[in-house]
Amino acid sequence: MCWVTVQSAVQGRGHLSSGTPCQDKTFSIVKDGCSVCALADGAGSASHSHFGAEAVTRAICNFMADNFDFVIDEENGVAVKKHILEVVGQRLDALCAEQGCSVRDLASTLLFVAVKAGKFVICHIGDGVIGYFKNGKVLVASHPENGEFANTTVFTTSNNAIAGMKLIKGNLNQISGFVLMSDGSENSFYNKQKKVLSPSLARLLSKKWLKPCTFSAATFSF
């Protein structure tokens, strides 16, 4: 099965005026029958978060492409979460040495979806939304994870990252698309009160040029 990936990251007006780089990063990979798409939104308070976001999306995509079977077959969800955080942590530790910064300076959220042989793995740390397209509708697979206050969230570098991480595995069945959004696009396409995604996304994912199956990673930074 062939999966089409569409990715977009836009630097918002606030970041442009302040000279802040776009802290949202996306990455995708197809390898040995496994398709992976990841998105990370760098923490606004972390000076090198754009580097961290880019690094973790690449690291997790490569890890999942090489280890999908292990992740899907392992029944111990905590063990899988620990393994994912170890992969992320090792890459961030190496990046600290490269950039001469602390690991907290590289903080970001992390969302990814991997599919292979009719099965999927979803992982979500922090805010943003992961949705899926099934039978003509876009449904929410994973809702935003915020901290004690509405404007706070969990990051890859947080002490409670494993507790805040969501890991979902299953069979694709009639699922033909996924959408990953940072908090910027979440504000436009996700109704926080009703906890549903905008029906307009269904029209996007049903476009013929996106068939047969689609990953869509949309990010906006403000």
PDB file of N, CA, C and O in Angstrom, residues 93-132:
ATOM      1  N   ASP A  93      20.839  14.308  23.768  1.00  0.00           N
ATOM      2  CA  ASP A  93      22.117  14.400  24.478  1.00  0.00           C
ATOM      3  C   ASP A  93      23.252  14.682  23.497  1.00  0.00           C
ATOM      4  O   ASP A  93      24.137  15.506  23.773  1.00  0.00           O
ATOM      5  N   ALA A  94      23.212  14.000  22.354  1.00  0.00           N
ATOM      6  CA  ALA A  94      24.245  14.228  21.341  1.00  0.00           C
ATOM      7  C   ALA A  94      24.139  15.639  20.782  1.00  0.00           C
ATOM      8  O   ALA A  94      25.154  16.308  20.532  1.00  0.00           O
ATOM      9  N   LEU A  95      22.909  16.118  20.605  1.00  0.00           N
ATOM     10  CA  LEU A  95      22.712  17.462  20.075  1.00  0.00           C
ATOM     11  C   LEU A  95      23.162  18.525  21.066  1.00  0.00           C
ATOM     12  O   LEU A  95      23.648  19.604  20.669  1.00  0.00           O
ATOM     13  N   CYS A  96      23.025  18.254  22.351  1.00  0.00           N
ATOM     14  CA  CYS A  96      23.524  19.183  23.376  1.00  0.00           C
ATOM     15  C   CYS A  96      25.003  19.449  23.196  1.00  0.00           C
ATOM     16  O   CYS A  96      25.474  20.590  23.281  1.00  0.00           O
ATOM     17  N   ALA A  97      25.750  18.371  22.941  1.00  0.00           N
ATOM     18  CA  ALA A  97      27.196  18.505  22.741  1.00  0.00           C
ATOM     19  C   ALA A  97      27.493  19.293  21.469  1.00  0.00           C
ATOM     20  O   ALA A  97      28.426  20.109  21.433  1.00  0.00           O
ATOM     21  N   GLU A  98      26.692  19.070  20.429  1.00  0.00           N
ATOM     22  CA  GLU A  98      26.905  19.762  19.162  1.00  0.00           C
ATOM     23  C   GLU A  98      26.607  21.256  19.281  1.00  0.00           C
ATOM     24  O   GLU A  98      27.329  22.092  18.721  1.00  0.00           O
ATOM     25  N   GLN A  99      25.541  21.595  20.011  1.00  0.00           N
ATOM     26  CA  GLN A  99      25.078  22.978  20.093  1.00  0.00           C
ATOM     27  C   GLN A  99      25.609  23.733  21.313  1.00  0.00           C
ATOM     28  O   GLN A  99      25.454  24.942  21.411  1.00  0.00           O
ATOM     29  N   GLY A 100      26.209  23.008  22.246  1.00  0.00           N
ATOM     30  CA  GLY A 100      26.709  23.647  23.459  1.00  0.00           C
ATOM     31  C   GLY A 100      25.596  24.206  24.315  1.00  0.00           C
ATOM     32  O   GLY A 100      25.695  25.326  24.834  1.00  0.00           O
ATOM     33  N   CYS A 101      24.528  23.449  24.462  1.00  0.00           N
ATOM     34  CA  CYS A 101      23.383  23.900  25.235  1.00  0.00           C
ATOM     35  C   CYS A 101      22.936  22.801  26.187  1.00  0.00           C
ATOM     36  O   CYS A 101      23.485  21.706  26.187  1.00  0.00           O
ATOM     37  N   SER A 102      21.924  23.085  27.006  1.00  0.00           N
ATOM     38  CA  SER A 102      21.374  22.078  27.903  1.00  0.00           C
ATOM     39  C   SER A 102      20.218  21.369  27.213  1.00  0.00           C
ATOM     40  O   SER A 102      19.647  21.874  26.240  1.00  0.00           O
ATOM     41  N   VAL A 103      19.846  20.200  27.723  1.00  0.00           N
ATOM     42  CA  VAL A 103      18.763  19.434  27.111  1.00  0.00           C
ATOM     43  C   VAL A 103      17.442  20.191  27.186  1.00  0.00           C
ATOM     44  O   VAL A 103      16.584  20.076  26.302  1.00  0.00           O
ATOM     45  N   ARG A 104      17.255  21.005  28.226  1.00  0.00           N
ATOM     46  CA  ARG A 104      16.027  21.792  28.354  1.00  0.00           C
ATOM     47  C   ARG A 104      15.882  22.816  27.237  1.00  0.00           C
ATOM     48  O   ARG A 104      14.776  23.223  26.890  1.00  0.00           O
ATOM     49  N   ASP A 105      17.008  23.236  26.667  1.00  0.00           N
ATOM     50  CA  ASP A 105      16.977  24.193  25.564  1.00  0.00           C
ATOM     51  C   ASP A 105      16.453  23.571  24.275  1.00  0.00           C
ATOM     52  O   ASP A 105      16.198  24.282  23.294  1.00  0.00           O
ATOM     53  N   LEU A 106      16.293  22.247  24.256  1.00  0.00           N
ATOM     54  CA  LEU A 106      15.889  21.520  23.050  1.00  0.00           C
ATOM     55  C   LEU A 106      14.461  20.985  23.148  1.00  0.00           C
ATOM     56  O   LEU A 106      14.033  20.180  22.325  1.00  0.00           O
ATOM     57  N   ALA A 107      13.713  21.448  24.135  1.00  0.00           N
ATOM     58  CA  ALA A 107      12.381  20.897  24.425  1.00  0.00           C
ATOM     59  C   ALA A 107      11.403  21.063  23.261  1.00  0.00           C
ATOM     60  O   ALA A 107      11.364  22.103  22.606  1.00  0.00           O
ATOM     61  N   SER A 108      10.616  20.028  23.035  1.00  0.00           N
ATOM     62  CA  SER A 108       9.568  20.086  22.015  1.00  0.00           C
ATOM     63  C   SER A 108       8.502  19.043  22.318  1.00  0.00           C
ATOM     64  O   SER A 108       8.695  18.138  23.128  1.00  0.00           O
ATOM     65  N   THR A 109       7.376  19.180  21.663  1.00  0.00           N
ATOM     66  CA  THR A 109       6.375  18.124  21.676  1.00  0.00           C
ATOM     67  C   THR A 109       6.812  17.065  20.661  1.00  0.00           C
ATOM     68  O   THR A 109       7.795  17.259  19.934  1.00  0.00           O
ATOM     69  N   LEU A 110       6.066  15.979  20.566  1.00  0.00           N
ATOM     70  CA  LEU A 110       6.370  14.961  19.562  1.00  0.00           C
ATOM     71  C   LEU A 110       5.102  14.178  19.230  1.00  0.00           C
ATOM     72  O   LEU A 110       4.446  13.637  20.124  1.00  0.00           O
ATOM     73  N   LEU A 111       4.769  14.139  17.951  1.00  0.00           N
ATOM     74  CA  LEU A 111       3.637  13.368  17.461  1.00  0.00           C
ATOM     75  C   LEU A 111       4.119  12.532  16.284  1.00  0.00           C
ATOM     76  O   LEU A 111       4.813  13.058  15.399  1.00  0.00           O
ATOM     77  N   PHE A 112       3.771  11.257  16.250  1.00  0.00           N
ATOM     78  CA  PHE A 112       4.105  10.481  15.063  1.00  0.00           C
ATOM     79  C   PHE A 112       3.106   9.364  14.840  1.00  0.00           C
ATOM     80  O   PHE A 112       2.435   8.900  15.757  1.00  0.00           O
ATOM     81  N   VAL A 113       3.013   8.964  13.568  1.00  0.00           N
ATOM     82  CA  VAL A 113       2.203   7.818  13.162  1.00  0.00           C
ATOM     83  C   VAL A 113       3.062   6.956  12.260  1.00  0.00           C
ATOM     84  O   VAL A 113       3.744   7.460  11.361  1.00  0.00           O
ATOM     85  N   ALA A 114       3.048   5.653  12.502  1.00  0.00           N
ATOM     86  CA  ALA A 114       3.764   4.693  11.662  1.00  0.00           C
ATOM     87  C   ALA A 114       2.789   3.605  11.222  1.00  0.00           C
ATOM     88  O   ALA A 114       1.950   3.162  12.009  1.00  0.00           O
ATOM     89  N   VAL A 115       2.881   3.198   9.964  1.00  0.00           N
ATOM     90  CA  VAL A 115       2.005   2.142   9.449  1.00  0.00           C
ATOM     91  C   VAL A 115       2.831   1.111   8.690  1.00  0.00           C
ATOM     92  O   VAL A 115       3.834   1.443   8.047  1.00  0.00           O
ATOM     93  N   LYS A 116       2.367  -0.140   8.800  1.00  0.00           N
ATOM     94  CA  LYS A 116       3.031  -1.231   8.084  1.00  0.00           C
ATOM     95  C   LYS A 116       2.121  -2.452   8.111  1.00  0.00           C
ATOM     96  O   LYS A 116       1.563  -2.789   9.152  1.00  0.00           O
ATOM     97  N   ALA A 117       1.981  -3.074   6.954  1.00  0.00           N
ATOM     98  CA  ALA A 117       1.261  -4.343   6.850  1.00  0.00           C
ATOM     99  C   ALA A 117      -0.119  -4.310   7.510  1.00  0.00           C
ATOM    100  O   ALA A 117      -0.494  -5.230   8.233  1.00  0.00           O
ATOM    101  N   GLY A 118      -0.850  -3.223   7.283  1.00  0.00           N
ATOM    102  CA  GLY A 118      -2.208  -3.138   7.792  1.00  0.00           C
ATOM    103  C   GLY A 118      -2.332  -2.788   9.255  1.00  0.00           C
ATOM    104  O   GLY A 118      -3.436  -2.836   9.816  1.00  0.00           O
ATOM    105  N   LYS A 119      -1.236  -2.409   9.889  1.00  0.00           N
ATOM    106  CA  LYS A 119      -1.261  -2.027  11.307  1.00  0.00           C
ATOM    107  C   LYS A 119      -0.700  -0.618  11.465  1.00  0.00           C
ATOM    108  O   LYS A 119       0.028  -0.114  10.597  1.00  0.00           O
ATOM    109  N   PHE A 120      -1.014   0.026  12.608  1.00  0.00           N
ATOM    110  CA  PHE A 120      -0.519   1.373  12.857  1.00  0.00           C
ATOM    111  C   PHE A 120      -0.049   1.527  14.296  1.00  0.00           C
ATOM    112  O   PHE A 120      -0.491   0.808  15.198  1.00  0.00           O
ATOM    113  N   VAL A 121       0.846   2.483  14.485  1.00  0.00           N
ATOM    114  CA  VAL A 121       1.299   2.903  15.813  1.00  0.00           C
ATOM    115  C   VAL A 121       1.200   4.419  15.864  1.00  0.00           C
ATOM    116  O   VAL A 121       1.687   5.114  14.967  1.00  0.00           O
ATOM    117  N   ILE A 122       0.557   4.927  16.895  1.00  0.00           N
ATOM    118  CA  ILE A 122       0.452   6.364  17.125  1.00  0.00           C
ATOM    119  C   ILE A 122       1.122   6.688  18.450  1.00  0.00           C
ATOM    120  O   ILE A 122       0.930   5.968  19.434  1.00  0.00           O
ATOM    121  N   CYS A 123       1.907   7.749  18.475  1.00  0.00           N
ATOM    122  CA  CYS A 123       2.524   8.211  19.721  1.00  0.00           C
ATOM    123  C   CYS A 123       2.381   9.728  19.805  1.00  0.00           C
ATOM    124  O   CYS A 123       2.527  10.424  18.799  1.00  0.00           O
ATOM    125  N   HIS A 124       2.102  10.227  21.014  1.00  0.00           N
ATOM    126  CA  HIS A 124       1.811  11.654  21.175  1.00  0.00           C
ATOM    127  C   HIS A 124       2.324  12.137  22.529  1.00  0.00           C
ATOM    128  O   HIS A 124       1.933  11.616  23.564  1.00  0.00           O
ATOM    129  N   ILE A 125       3.200  13.125  22.492  1.00  0.00           N
ATOM    130  CA  ILE A 125       3.684  13.794  23.700  1.00  0.00           C
ATOM    131  C   ILE A 125       3.392  15.279  23.559  1.00  0.00           C
ATOM    132  O   ILE A 125       3.911  15.952  22.674  1.00  0.00           O
ATOM    133  N   GLY A 126       2.529  15.813  24.429  1.00  0.00           N
ATOM    134  CA  GLY A 126       2.270  17.244  24.434  1.00  0.00           C
ATOM    135  C   GLY A 126       0.968  17.644  23.775  1.00  0.00           C
ATOM    136  O   GLY A 126       0.056  16.836  23.606  1.00  0.00           O
ATOM    137  N   ASP A 127       0.899  18.929  23.392  1.00  0.00           N
ATOM    138  CA  ASP A 127      -0.316  19.424  22.757  1.00  0.00           C
ATOM    139  C   ASP A 127      -0.280  19.118  21.263  1.00  0.00           C
ATOM    140  O   ASP A 127       0.562  18.371  20.788  1.00  0.00           O
ATOM    141  N   GLY A 128      -1.225  19.738  20.525  1.00  0.00           N
ATOM    142  CA  GLY A 128      -1.411  19.320  19.146  1.00  0.00           C
ATOM    143  C   GLY A 128      -2.441  18.200  19.094  1.00  0.00           C
ATOM    144  O   GLY A 128      -2.909  17.713  20.124  1.00  0.00           O
ATOM    145  N   VAL A 129      -2.799  17.787  17.896  1.00  0.00           N
ATOM    146  CA  VAL A 129      -3.846  16.783  17.705  1.00  0.00           C
ATOM    147  C   VAL A 129      -3.421  15.785  16.637  1.00  0.00           C
ATOM    148  O   VAL A 129      -2.763  16.153  15.663  1.00  0.00           O
ATOM    149  N   ILE A 130      -3.812  14.527  16.818  1.00  0.00           N
ATOM    150  CA  ILE A 130      -3.658  13.515  15.772  1.00  0.00           C
ATOM    151  C   ILE A 130      -5.053  13.021  15.404  1.00  0.00           C
ATOM    152  O   ILE A 130      -5.823  12.593  16.261  1.00  0.00           O
ATOM    153  N   GLY A 131      -5.380  13.113  14.122  1.00  0.00           N
ATOM    154  CA  GLY A 131      -6.665  12.640  13.651  1.00  0.00           C
ATOM    155  C   GLY A 131      -6.488  11.545  12.613  1.00  0.00           C
ATOM    156  O   GLY A 131      -5.390  11.308  12.110  1.00  0.00           O
ATOM    157  N   TYR A 132      -7.600  10.876  12.273  1.00  0.00           N
ATOM    158  CA  TYR A 132      -7.553   9.855  11.233  1.00  0.00           C
ATOM    159  C   TYR A 132      -8.802   9.947  10.363  1.00  0.00           C
ATOM    160  O   TYR A 132      -9.853  10.413  10.799  1.00  0.00           O
TER     161      TYR A 132
END
